[in-house]
mmCIF file of C-alpha atoms (C1' of nucleotides) in Angstrom:
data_model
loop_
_atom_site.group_PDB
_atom_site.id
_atom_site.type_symbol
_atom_site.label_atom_id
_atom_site.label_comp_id
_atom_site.label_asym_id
_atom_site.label_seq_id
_atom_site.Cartn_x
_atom_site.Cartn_y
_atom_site.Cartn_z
ATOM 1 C CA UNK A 1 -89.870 -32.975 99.369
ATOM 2 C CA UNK A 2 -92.927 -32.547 97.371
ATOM 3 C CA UNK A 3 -92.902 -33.112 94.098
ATOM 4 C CA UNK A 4 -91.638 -30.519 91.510
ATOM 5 C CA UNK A 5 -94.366 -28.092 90.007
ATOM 6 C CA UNK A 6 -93.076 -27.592 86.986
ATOM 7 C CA UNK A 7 -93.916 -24.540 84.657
ATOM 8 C CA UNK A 8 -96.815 -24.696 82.419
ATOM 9 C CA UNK A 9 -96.523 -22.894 78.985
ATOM 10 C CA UNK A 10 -98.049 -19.212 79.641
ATOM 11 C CA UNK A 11 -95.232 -19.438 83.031
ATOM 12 C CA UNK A 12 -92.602 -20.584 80.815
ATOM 13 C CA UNK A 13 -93.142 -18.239 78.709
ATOM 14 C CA UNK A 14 -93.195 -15.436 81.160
ATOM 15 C CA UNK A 15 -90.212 -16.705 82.721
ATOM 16 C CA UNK A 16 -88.152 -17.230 78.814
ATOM 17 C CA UNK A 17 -89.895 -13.483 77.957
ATOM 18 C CA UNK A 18 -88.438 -12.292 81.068
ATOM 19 C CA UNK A 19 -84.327 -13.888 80.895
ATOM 20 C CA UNK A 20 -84.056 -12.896 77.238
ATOM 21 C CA UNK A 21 -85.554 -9.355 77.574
ATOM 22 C CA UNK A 22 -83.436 -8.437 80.497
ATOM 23 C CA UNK A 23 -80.254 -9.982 78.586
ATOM 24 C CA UNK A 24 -80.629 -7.942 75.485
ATOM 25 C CA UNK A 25 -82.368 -4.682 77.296
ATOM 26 C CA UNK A 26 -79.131 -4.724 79.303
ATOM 27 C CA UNK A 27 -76.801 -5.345 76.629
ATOM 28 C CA UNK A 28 -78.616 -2.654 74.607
ATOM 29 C CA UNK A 29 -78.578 -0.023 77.241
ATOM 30 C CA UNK A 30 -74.657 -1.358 78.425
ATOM 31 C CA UNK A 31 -73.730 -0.661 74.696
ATOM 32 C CA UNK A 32 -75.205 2.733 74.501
ATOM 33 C CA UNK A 33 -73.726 4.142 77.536
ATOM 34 C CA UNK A 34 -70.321 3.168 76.841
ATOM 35 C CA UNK A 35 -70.155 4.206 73.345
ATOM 36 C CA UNK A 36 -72.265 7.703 74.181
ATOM 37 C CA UNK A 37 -70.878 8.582 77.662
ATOM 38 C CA UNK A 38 -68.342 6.530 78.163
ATOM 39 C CA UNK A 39 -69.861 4.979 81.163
ATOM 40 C CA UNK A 40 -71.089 1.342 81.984
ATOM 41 C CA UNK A 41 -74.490 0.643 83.257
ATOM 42 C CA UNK A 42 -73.636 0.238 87.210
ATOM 43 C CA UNK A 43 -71.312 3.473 86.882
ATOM 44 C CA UNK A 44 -74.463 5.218 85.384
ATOM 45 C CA UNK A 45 -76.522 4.268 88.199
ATOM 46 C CA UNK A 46 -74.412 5.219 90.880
ATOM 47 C CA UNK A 47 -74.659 8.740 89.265
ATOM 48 C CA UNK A 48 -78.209 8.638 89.468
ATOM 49 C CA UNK A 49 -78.473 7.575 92.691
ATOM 50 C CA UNK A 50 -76.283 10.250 93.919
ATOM 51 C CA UNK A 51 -77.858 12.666 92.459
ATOM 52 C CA UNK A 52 -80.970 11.794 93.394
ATOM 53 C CA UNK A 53 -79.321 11.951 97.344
ATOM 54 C CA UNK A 54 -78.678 15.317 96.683
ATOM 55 C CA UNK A 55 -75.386 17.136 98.558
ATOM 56 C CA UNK A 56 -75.032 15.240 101.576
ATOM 57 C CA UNK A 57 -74.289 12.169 99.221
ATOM 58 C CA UNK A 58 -74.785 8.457 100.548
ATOM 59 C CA UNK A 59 -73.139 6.042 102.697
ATOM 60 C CA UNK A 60 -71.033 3.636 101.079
ATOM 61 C CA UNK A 61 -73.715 0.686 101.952
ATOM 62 C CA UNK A 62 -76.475 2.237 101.385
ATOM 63 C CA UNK A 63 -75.514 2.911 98.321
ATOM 64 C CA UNK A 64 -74.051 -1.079 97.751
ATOM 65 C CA UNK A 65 -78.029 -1.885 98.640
ATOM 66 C CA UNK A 66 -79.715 0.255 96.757
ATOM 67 C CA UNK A 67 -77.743 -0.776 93.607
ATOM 68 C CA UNK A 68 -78.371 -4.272 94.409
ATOM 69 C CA UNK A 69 -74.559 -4.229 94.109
ATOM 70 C CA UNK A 70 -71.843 -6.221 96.074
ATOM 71 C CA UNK A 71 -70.122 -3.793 98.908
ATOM 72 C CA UNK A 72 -66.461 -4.883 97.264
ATOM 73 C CA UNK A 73 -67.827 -4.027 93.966
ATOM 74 C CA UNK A 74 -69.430 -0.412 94.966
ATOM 75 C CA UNK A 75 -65.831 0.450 96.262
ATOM 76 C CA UNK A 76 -64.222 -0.743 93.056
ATOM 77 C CA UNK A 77 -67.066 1.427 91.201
ATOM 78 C CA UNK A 78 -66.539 4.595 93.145
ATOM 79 C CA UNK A 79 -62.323 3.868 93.317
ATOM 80 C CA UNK A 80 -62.725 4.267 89.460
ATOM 81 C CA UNK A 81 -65.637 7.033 89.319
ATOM 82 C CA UNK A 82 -63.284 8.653 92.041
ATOM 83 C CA UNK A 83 -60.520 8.938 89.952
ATOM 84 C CA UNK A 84 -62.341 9.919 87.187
ATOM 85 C CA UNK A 85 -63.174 13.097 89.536
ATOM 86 C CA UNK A 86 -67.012 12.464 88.771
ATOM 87 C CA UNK A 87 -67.674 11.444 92.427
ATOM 88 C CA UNK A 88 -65.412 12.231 96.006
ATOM 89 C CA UNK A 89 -65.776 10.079 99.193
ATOM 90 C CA UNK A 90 -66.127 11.866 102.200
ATOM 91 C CA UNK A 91 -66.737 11.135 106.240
ATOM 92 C CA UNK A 92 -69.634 10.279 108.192
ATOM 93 C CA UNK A 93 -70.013 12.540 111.159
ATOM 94 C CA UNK A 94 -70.604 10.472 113.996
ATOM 95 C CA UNK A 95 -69.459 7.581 113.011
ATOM 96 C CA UNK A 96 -65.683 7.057 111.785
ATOM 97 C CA UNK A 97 -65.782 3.654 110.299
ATOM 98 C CA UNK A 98 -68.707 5.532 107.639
ATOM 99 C CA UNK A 99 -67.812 6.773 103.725
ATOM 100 C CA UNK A 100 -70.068 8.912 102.042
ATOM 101 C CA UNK A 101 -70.098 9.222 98.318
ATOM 102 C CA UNK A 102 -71.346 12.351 96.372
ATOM 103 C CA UNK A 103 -71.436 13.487 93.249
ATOM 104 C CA UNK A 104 -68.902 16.637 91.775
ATOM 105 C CA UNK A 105 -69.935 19.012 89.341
ATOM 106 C CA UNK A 106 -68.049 16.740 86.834
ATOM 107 C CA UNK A 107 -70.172 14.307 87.742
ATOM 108 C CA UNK A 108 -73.666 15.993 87.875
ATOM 109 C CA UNK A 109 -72.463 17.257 84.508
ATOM 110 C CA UNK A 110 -71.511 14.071 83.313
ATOM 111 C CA UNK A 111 -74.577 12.501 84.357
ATOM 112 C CA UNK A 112 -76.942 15.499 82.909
ATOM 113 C CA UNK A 113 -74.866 14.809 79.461
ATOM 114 C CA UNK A 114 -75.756 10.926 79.347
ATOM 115 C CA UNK A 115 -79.069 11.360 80.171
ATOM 116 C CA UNK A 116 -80.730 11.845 77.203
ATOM 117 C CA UNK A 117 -78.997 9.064 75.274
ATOM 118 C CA UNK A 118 -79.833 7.106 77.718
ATOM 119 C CA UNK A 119 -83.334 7.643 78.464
ATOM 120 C CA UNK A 120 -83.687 7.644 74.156
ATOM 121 C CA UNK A 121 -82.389 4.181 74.328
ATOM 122 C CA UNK A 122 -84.575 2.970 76.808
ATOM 123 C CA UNK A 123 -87.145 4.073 75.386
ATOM 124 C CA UNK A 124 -86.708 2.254 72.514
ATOM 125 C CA UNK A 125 -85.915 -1.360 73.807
ATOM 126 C CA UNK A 126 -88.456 -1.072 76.403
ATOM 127 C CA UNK A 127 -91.137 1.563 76.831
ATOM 128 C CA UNK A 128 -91.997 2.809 73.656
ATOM 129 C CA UNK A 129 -92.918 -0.621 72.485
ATOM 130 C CA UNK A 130 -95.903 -1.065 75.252
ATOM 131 C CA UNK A 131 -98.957 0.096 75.403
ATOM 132 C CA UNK A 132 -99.955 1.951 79.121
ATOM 133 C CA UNK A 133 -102.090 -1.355 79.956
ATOM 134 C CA UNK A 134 -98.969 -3.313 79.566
ATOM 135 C CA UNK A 135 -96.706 -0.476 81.214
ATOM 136 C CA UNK A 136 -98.671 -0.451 84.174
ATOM 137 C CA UNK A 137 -98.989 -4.166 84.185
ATOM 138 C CA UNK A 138 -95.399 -4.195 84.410
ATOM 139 C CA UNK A 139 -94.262 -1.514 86.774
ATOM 140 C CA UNK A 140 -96.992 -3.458 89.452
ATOM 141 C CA UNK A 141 -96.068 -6.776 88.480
ATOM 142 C CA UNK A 142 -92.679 -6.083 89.023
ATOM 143 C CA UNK A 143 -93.239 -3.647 91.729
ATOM 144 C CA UNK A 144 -94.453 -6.450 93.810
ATOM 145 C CA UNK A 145 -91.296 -8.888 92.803
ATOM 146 C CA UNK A 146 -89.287 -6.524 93.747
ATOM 147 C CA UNK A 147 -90.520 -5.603 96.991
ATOM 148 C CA UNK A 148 -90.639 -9.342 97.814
ATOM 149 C CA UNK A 149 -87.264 -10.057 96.993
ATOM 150 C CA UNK A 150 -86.024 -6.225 99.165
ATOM 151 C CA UNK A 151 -88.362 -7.919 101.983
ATOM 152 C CA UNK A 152 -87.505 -11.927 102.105
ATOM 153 C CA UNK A 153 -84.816 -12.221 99.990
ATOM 154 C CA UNK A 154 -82.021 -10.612 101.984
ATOM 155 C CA UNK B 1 -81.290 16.256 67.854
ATOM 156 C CA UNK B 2 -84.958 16.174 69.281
ATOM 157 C CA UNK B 3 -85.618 17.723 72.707
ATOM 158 C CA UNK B 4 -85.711 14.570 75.513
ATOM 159 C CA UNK B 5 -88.831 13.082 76.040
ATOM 160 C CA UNK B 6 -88.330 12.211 79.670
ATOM 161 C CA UNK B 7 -90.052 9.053 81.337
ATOM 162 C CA UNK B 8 -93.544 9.886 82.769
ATOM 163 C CA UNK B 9 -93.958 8.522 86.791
ATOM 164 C CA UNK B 10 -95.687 5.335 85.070
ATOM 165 C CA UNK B 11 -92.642 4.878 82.500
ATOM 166 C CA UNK B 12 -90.578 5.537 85.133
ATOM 167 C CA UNK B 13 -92.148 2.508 87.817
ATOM 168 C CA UNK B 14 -92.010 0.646 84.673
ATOM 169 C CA UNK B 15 -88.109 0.774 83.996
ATOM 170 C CA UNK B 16 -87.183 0.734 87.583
ATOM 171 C CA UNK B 17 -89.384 -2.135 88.587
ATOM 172 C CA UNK B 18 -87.807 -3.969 85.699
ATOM 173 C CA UNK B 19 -84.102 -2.913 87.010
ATOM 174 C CA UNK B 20 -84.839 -3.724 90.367
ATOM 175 C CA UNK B 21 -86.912 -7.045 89.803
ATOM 176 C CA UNK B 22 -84.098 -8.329 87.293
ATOM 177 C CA UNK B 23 -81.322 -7.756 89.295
ATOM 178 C CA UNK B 24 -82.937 -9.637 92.406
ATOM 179 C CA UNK B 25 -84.235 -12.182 90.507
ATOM 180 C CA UNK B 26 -81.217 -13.381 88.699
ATOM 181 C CA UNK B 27 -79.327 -12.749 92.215
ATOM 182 C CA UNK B 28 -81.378 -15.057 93.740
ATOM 183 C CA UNK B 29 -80.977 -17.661 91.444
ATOM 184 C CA UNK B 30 -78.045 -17.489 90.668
ATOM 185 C CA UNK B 31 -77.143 -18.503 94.468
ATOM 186 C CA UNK B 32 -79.962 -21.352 94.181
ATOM 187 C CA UNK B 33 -78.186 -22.815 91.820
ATOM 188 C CA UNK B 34 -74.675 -22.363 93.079
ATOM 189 C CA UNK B 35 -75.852 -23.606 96.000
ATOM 190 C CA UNK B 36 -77.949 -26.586 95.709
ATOM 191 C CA UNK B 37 -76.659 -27.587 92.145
ATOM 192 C CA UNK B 38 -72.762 -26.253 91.926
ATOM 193 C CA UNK B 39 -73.759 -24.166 88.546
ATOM 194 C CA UNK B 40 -73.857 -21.030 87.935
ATOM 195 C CA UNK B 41 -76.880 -19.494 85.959
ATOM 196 C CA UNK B 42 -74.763 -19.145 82.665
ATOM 197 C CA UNK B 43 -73.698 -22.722 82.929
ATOM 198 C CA UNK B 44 -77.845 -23.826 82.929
ATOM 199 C CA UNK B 45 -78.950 -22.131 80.824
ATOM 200 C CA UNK B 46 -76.400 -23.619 78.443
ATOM 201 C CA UNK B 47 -77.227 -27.377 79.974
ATOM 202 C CA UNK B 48 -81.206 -26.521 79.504
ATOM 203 C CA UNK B 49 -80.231 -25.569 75.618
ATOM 204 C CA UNK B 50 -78.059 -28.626 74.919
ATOM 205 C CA UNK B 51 -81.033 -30.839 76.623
ATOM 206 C CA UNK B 52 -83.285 -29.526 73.853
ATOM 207 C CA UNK B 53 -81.404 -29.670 71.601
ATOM 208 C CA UNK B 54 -80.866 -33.611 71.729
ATOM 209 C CA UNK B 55 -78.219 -35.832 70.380
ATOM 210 C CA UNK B 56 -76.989 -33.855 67.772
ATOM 211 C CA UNK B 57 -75.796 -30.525 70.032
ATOM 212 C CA UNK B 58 -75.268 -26.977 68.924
ATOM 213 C CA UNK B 59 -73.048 -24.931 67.007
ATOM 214 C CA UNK B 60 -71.232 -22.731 69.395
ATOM 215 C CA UNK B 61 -72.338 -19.706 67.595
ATOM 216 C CA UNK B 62 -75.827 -20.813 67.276
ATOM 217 C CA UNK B 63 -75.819 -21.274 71.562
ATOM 218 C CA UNK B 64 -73.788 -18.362 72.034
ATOM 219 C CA UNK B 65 -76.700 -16.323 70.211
ATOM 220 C CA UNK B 66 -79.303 -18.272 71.868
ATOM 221 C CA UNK B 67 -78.115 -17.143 75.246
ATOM 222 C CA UNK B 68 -77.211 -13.711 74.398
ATOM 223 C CA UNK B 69 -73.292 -14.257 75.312
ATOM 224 C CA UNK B 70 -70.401 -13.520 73.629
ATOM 225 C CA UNK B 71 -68.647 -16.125 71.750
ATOM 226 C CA UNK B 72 -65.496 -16.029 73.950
ATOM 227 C CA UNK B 73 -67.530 -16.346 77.030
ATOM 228 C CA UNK B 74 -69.532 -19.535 75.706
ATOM 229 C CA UNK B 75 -65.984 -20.821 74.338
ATOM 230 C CA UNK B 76 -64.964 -20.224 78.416
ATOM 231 C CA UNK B 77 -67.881 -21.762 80.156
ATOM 232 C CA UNK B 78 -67.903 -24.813 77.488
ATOM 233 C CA UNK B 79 -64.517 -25.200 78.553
ATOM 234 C CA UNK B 80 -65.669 -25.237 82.020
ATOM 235 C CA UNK B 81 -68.410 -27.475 81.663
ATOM 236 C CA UNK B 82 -66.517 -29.685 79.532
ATOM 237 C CA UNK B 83 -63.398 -30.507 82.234
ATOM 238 C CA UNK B 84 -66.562 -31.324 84.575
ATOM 239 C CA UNK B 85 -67.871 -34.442 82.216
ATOM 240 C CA UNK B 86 -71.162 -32.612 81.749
ATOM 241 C CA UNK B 87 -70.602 -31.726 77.750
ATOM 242 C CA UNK B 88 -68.175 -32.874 75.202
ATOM 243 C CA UNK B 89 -67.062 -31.037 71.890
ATOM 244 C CA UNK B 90 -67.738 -32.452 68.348
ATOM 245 C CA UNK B 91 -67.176 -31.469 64.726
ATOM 246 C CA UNK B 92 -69.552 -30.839 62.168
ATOM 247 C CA UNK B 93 -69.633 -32.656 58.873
ATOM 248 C CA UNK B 94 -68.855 -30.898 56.155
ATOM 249 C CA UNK B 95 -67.208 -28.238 57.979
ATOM 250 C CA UNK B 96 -64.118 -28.239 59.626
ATOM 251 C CA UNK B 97 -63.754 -25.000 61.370
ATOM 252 C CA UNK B 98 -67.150 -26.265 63.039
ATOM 253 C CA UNK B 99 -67.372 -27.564 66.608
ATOM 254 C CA UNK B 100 -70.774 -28.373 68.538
ATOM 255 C CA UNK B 101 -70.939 -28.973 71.942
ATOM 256 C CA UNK B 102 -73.648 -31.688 73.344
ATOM 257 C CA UNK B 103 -74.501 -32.803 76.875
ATOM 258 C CA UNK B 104 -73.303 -35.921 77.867
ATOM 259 C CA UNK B 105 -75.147 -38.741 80.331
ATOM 260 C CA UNK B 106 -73.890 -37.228 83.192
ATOM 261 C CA UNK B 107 -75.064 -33.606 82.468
ATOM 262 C CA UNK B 108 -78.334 -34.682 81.762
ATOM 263 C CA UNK B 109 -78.311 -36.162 85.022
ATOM 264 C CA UNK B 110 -76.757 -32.679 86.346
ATOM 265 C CA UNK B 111 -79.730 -31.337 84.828
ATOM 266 C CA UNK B 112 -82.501 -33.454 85.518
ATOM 267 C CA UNK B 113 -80.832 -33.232 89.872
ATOM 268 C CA UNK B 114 -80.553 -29.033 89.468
ATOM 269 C CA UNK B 115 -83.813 -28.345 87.596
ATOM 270 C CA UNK B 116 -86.508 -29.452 90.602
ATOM 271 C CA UNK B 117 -84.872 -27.076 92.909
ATOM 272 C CA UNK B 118 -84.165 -24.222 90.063
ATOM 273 C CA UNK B 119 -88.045 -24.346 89.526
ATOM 274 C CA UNK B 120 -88.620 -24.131 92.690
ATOM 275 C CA UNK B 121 -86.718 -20.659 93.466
ATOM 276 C CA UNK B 122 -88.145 -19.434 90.132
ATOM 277 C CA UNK B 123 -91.908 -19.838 90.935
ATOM 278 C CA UNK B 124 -91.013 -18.293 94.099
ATOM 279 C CA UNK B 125 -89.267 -15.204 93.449
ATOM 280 C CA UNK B 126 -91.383 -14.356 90.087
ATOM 281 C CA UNK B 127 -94.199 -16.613 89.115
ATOM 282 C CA UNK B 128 -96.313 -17.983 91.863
ATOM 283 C CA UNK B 129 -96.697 -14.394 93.582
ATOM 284 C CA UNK B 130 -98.426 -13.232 89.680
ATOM 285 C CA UNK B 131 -101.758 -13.750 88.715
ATOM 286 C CA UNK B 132 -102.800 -15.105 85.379
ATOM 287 C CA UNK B 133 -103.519 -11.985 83.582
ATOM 288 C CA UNK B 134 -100.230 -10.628 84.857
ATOM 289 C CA UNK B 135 -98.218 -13.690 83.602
ATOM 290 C CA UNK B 136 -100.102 -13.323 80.656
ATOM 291 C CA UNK B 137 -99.258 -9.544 80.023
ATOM 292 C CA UNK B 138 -95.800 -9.896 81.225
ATOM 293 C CA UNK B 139 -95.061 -12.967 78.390
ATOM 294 C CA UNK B 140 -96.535 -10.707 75.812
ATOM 295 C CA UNK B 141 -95.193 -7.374 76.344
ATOM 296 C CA UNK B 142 -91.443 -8.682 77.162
ATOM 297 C CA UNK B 143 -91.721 -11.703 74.261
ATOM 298 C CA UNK B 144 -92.304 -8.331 71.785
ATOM 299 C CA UNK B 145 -89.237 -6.413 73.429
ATOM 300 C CA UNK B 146 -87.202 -9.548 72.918
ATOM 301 C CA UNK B 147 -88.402 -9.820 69.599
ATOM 302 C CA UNK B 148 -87.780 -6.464 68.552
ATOM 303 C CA UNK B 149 -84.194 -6.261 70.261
ATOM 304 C CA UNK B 150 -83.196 -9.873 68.399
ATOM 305 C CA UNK B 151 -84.477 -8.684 65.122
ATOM 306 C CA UNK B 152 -83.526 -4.900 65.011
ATOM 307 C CA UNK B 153 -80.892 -4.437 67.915
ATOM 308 C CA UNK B 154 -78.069 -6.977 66.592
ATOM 309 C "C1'" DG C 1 -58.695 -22.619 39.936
ATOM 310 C "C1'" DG C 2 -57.663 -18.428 42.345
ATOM 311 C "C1'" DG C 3 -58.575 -14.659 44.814
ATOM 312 C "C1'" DG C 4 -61.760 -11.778 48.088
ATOM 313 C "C1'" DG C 5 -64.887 -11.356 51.546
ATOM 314 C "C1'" DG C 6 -67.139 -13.360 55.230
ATOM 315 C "C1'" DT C 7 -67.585 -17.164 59.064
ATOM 316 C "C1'" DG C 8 -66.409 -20.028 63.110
ATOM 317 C "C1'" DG C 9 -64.088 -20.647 67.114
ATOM 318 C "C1'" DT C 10 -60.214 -19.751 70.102
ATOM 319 C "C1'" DT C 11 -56.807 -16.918 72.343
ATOM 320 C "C1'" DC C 12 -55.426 -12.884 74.649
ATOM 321 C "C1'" DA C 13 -55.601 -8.841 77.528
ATOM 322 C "C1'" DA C 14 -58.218 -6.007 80.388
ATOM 323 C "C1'" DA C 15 -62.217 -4.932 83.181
ATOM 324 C "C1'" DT C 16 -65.474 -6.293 86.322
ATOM 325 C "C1'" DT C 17 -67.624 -9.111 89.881
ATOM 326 C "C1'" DA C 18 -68.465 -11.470 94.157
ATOM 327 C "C1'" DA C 19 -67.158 -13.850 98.349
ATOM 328 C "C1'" DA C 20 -64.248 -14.270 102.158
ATOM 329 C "C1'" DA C 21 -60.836 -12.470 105.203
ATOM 330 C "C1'" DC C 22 -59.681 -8.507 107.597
ATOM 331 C "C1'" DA C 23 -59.228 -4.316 110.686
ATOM 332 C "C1'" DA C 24 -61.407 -0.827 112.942
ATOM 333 C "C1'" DC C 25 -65.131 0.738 115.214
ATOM 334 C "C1'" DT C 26 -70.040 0.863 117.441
ATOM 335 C "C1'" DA C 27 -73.703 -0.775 120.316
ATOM 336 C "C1'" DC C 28 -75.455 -3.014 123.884
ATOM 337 C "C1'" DC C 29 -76.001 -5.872 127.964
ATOM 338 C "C1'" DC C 30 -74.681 -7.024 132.413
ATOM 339 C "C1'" DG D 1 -66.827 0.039 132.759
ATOM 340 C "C1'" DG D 2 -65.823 -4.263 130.050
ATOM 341 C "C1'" DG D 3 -66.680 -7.682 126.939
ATOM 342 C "C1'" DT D 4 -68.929 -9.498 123.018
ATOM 343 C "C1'" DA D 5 -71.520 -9.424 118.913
ATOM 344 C "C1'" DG D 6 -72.503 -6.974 114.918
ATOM 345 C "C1'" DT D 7 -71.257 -3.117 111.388
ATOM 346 C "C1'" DT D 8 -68.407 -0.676 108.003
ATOM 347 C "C1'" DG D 9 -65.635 -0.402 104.256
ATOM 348 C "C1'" DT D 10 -61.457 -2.195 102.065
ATOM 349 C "C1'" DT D 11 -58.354 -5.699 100.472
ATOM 350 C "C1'" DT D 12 -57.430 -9.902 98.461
ATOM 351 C "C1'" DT D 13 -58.200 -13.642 95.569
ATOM 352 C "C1'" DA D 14 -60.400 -16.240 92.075
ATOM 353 C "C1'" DA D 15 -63.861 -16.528 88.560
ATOM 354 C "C1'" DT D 16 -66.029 -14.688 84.846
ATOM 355 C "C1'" DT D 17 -66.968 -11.578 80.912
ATOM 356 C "C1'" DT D 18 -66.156 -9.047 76.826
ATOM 357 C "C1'" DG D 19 -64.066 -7.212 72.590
ATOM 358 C "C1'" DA D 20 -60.266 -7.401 69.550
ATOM 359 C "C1'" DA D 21 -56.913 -9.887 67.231
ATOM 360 C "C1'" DC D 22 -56.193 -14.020 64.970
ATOM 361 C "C1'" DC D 23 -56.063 -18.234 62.088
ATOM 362 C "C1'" DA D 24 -58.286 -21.520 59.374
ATOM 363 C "C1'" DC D 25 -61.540 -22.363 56.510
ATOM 364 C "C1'" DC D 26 -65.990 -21.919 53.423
ATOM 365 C "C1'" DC D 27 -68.388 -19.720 49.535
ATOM 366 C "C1'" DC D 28 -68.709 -17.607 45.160
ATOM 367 C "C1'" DC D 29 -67.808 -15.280 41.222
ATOM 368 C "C1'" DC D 30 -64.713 -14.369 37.631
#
DNA sequence: GGGGGGTGGTTCAAATTAAAACAACTACCC
DNA sequence: GGGTAGTTGTTTTAATTTGAACCACCCCCC
């Protein structure tokens, strides 16, 4: 084994920048939701998702991936968005073991009410505070991490 | 209430790259560590702090803040650090309801055996695939967030 | 020197999370 | 066709997380 590279100060400080700003962004956005719309973060982004899938909905997997999201955890998420009536599970033609999820009217509704609080709040932990040099820095920067990570890291 | 400003396609890479690329990265770490060290991120972090902190230890509210937890869940993972022989408890002087928490021998040597490999998976999923300027812009524009949310967003 | 008001840490209850085990089904290769 | 490996989604179990309630205790001002 070679011997360890450690971080010099400008990486450790990308790296320190990076774990605290995700803790509080997250907190800050986890806070807002539930007090505004009653939903938490995940729940908020399984809305999106779905409606961004449009009526045909999503399979239950896809769905787990997408969200970067456990497949136990998704079907806890949508057993309690279910009941809520904000989402329904339905059947995959063609294939009988498949669930799709989709979004109600409750839940497009719901989701078109928390928007706005929730883009506000984002806004103001994360975006407003950056300049478009340092936006676009960002989305690429992160851009690439991510696709890494979807590519390698399975 | 003020019509929604709605994210632009750059504000909207931004916030989604940062979604994405946070969730990923902490996955992946997360099972680096659990792996190869038997720790869970939570649990290093508060090792890492203690090991700066020297001799002397933290207040658990002081390390609770520090890592953006909750004070029950630091009381929890103290707990579980402390059964393991990697910290012990301690009182304050000149205040009873005080207790810090400092690492002991053997969790600096946890430490000192999980860090190489931590490193490692860090420079790999984030900082080695940056360049300078992006590390550069990446520490400045999330060290400001971070500032801003520990100031303003208590 | 005796309250208030705030602090510090733990306990408690409830929600969430992930991993592993599981059951049913699909796909493919011969 | 038949068997085997891989998928799908759920269930189960254990760990973790948080907020609220709580109890002692500190600080200060009268």
């Amino acid at each position: 084994m070679a011997k360890t590279r450690w971080l010099d100060e400008q990486e450790m400080a990308a790296w320190t920048a990076f774990l605290e700003a995700s803790h509080r962004v997250f907190r800050s956005v986890e806070q807002q939701l539930k007090e505004e719309a009653g939903l938490s973060h995940p729940q908020y982004e399984i809305l999106v998702k779905l409606a961004a899938a449009g009526g045909a909905g999503l399979r239950m997997t896809e769905l787990a991936e997408s969200l970067i999201t456990s497949k136990s955890g998704l079907t806890y998420q949508i057993g309690r968005l279910e009941e809520r009536g904000l989402v329904v599970r339905g059947e995959v033609p063609g294939d009988i073991r498949g669930v799709t999820a989709r979004l109600t009217d409750v839940g497009a509704a719901a989701l078109r009410a928390a928007a706005p609080g929730h883009v506000a709040r984002v806004r103001e932990v994360l975006i407003d505070g950056l300049d478009r040099h340092q936006l676009t820095v960002l989305a690429e920067a992160l851009g690439e991490v991510s696709d890494r990570l979807r590519e390698h890291g399975a």
